[in-house]
PDB file of C-alpha atoms in Angstrom:
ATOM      1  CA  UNK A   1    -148.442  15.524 285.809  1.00 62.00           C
ATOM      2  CA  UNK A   2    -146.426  17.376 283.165  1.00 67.00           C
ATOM      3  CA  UNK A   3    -146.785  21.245 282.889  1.00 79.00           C
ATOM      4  CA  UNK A   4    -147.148  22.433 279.100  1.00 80.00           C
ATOM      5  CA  UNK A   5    -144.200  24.462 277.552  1.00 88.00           C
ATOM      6  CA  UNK A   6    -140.886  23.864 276.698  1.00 88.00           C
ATOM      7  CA  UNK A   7    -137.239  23.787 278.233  1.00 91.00           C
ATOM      8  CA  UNK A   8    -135.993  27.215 276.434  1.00 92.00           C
ATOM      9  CA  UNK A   9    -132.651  26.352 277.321  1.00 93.00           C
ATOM     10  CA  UNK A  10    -132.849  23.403 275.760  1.00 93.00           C
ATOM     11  CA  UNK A  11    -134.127  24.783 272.681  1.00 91.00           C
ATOM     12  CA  UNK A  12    -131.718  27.274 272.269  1.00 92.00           C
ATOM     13  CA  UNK A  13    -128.838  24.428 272.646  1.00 93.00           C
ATOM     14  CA  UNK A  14    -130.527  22.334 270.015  1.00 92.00           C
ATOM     15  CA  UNK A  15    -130.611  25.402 267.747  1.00 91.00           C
ATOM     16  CA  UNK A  16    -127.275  26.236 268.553  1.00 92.00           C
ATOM     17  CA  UNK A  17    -125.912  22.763 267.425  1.00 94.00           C
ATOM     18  CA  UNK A  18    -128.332  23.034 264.517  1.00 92.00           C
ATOM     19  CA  UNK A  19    -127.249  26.298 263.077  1.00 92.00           C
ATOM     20  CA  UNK A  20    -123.531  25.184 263.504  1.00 93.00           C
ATOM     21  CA  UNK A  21    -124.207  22.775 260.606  1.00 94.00           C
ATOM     22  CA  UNK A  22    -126.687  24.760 258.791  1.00 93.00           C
ATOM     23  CA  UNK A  23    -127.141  28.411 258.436  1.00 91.00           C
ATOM     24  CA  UNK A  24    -130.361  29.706 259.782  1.00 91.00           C
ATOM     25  CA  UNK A  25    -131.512  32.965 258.212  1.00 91.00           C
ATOM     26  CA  UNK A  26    -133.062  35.468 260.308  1.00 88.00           C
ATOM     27  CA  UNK A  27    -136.324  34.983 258.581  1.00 91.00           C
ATOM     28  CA  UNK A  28    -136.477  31.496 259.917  1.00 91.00           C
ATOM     29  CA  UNK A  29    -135.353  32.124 263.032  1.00 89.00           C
ATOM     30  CA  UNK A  30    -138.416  34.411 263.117  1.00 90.00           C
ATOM     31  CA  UNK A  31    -140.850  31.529 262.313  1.00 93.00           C
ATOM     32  CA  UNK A  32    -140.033  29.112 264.196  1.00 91.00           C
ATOM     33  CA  UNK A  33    -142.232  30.168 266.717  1.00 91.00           C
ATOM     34  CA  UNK A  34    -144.940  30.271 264.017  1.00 93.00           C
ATOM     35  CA  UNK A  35    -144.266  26.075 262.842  1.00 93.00           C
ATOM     36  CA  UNK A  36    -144.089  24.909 266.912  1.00 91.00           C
ATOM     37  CA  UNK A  37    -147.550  26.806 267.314  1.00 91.00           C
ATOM     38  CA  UNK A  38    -148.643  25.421 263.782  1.00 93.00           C
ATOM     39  CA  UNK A  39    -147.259  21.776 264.519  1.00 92.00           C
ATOM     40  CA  UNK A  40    -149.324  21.992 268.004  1.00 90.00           C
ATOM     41  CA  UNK A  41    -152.638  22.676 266.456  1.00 92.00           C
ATOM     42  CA  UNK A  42    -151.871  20.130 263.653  1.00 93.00           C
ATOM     43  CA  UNK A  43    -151.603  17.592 265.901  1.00 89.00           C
ATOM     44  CA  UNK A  44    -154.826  18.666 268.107  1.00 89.00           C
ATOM     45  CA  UNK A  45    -156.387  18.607 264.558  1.00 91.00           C
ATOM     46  CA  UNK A  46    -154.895  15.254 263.881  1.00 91.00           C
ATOM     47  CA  UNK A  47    -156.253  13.936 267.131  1.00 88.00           C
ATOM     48  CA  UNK A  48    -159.634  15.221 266.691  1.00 89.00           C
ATOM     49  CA  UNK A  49    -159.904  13.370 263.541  1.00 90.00           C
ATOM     50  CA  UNK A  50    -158.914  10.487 264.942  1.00 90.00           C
ATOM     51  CA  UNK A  51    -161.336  10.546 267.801  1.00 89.00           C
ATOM     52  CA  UNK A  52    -158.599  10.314 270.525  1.00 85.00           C
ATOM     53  CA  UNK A  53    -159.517  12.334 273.527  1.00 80.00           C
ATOM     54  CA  UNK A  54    -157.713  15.811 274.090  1.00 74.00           C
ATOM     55  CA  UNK A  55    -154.240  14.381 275.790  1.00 72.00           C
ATOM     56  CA  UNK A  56    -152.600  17.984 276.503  1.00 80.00           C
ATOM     57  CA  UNK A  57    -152.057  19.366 273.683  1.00 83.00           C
ATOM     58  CA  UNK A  58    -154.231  22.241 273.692  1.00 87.00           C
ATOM     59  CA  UNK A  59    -152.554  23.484 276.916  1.00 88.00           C
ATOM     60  CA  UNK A  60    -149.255  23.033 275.231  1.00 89.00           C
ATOM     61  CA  UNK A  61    -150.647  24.926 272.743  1.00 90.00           C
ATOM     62  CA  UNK A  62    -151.872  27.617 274.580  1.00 91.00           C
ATOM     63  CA  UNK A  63    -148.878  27.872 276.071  1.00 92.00           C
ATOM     64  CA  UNK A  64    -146.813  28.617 273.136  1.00 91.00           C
ATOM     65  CA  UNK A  65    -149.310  30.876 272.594  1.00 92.00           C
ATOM     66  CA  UNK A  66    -148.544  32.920 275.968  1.00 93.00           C
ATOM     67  CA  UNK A  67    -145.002  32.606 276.040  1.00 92.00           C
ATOM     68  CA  UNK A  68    -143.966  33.432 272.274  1.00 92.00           C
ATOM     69  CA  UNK A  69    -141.713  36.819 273.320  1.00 92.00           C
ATOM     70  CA  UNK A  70    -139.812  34.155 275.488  1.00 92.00           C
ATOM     71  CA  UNK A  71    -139.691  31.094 272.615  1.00 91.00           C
ATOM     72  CA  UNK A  72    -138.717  33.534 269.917  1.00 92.00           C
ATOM     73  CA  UNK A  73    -135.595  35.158 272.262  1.00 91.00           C
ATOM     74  CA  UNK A  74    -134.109  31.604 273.213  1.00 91.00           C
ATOM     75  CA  UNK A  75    -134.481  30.968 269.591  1.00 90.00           C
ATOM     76  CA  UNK A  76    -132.227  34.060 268.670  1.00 89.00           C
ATOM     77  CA  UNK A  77    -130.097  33.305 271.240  1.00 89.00           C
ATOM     78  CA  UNK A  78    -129.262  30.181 269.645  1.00 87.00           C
ATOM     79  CA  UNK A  79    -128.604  31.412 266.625  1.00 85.00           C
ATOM     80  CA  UNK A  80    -126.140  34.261 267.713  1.00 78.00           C
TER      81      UNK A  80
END
């Protein structure tokens, strides 16, 4: 069984790479959080529509939820 929440490490590589290519602003480093919490309930929203059973994603979102001081410091530090 798969525990909810991300690999912060590996965001903060994939940023890393990202922002070597294109700038990042410190606005949107500040969001991101924000669209990976809004992308979570879109796609519980999504599913809900669809009448697929709940596969997860509200503990993945609840997660994010908890854990945004830690997603939005591995997201600065891949920016820096």
């Amino acid at each position: 069984v798969r525990r909810p929440g991300l690999d912060l490490r590996k965001v903060s590589r994939f940023l890393r790479g990202y922002a070597a290519i294109v700038p990042v602003s410190a606005d949107e480093v500040r969001v991101i959080p924000v669209y990976l919490h809004g992308r979570g309930l879109q796609k519980i929203a999504k599913r809900a529509r669809s009448g697929i059973a709940e596969t997860g994603m509200l503990a993945e979102v609840q997660w994010l939820s908890a854990n945004v001081s830690a997603i939005s410091d591995a997201v600065a530090a891949g920016i820096r």
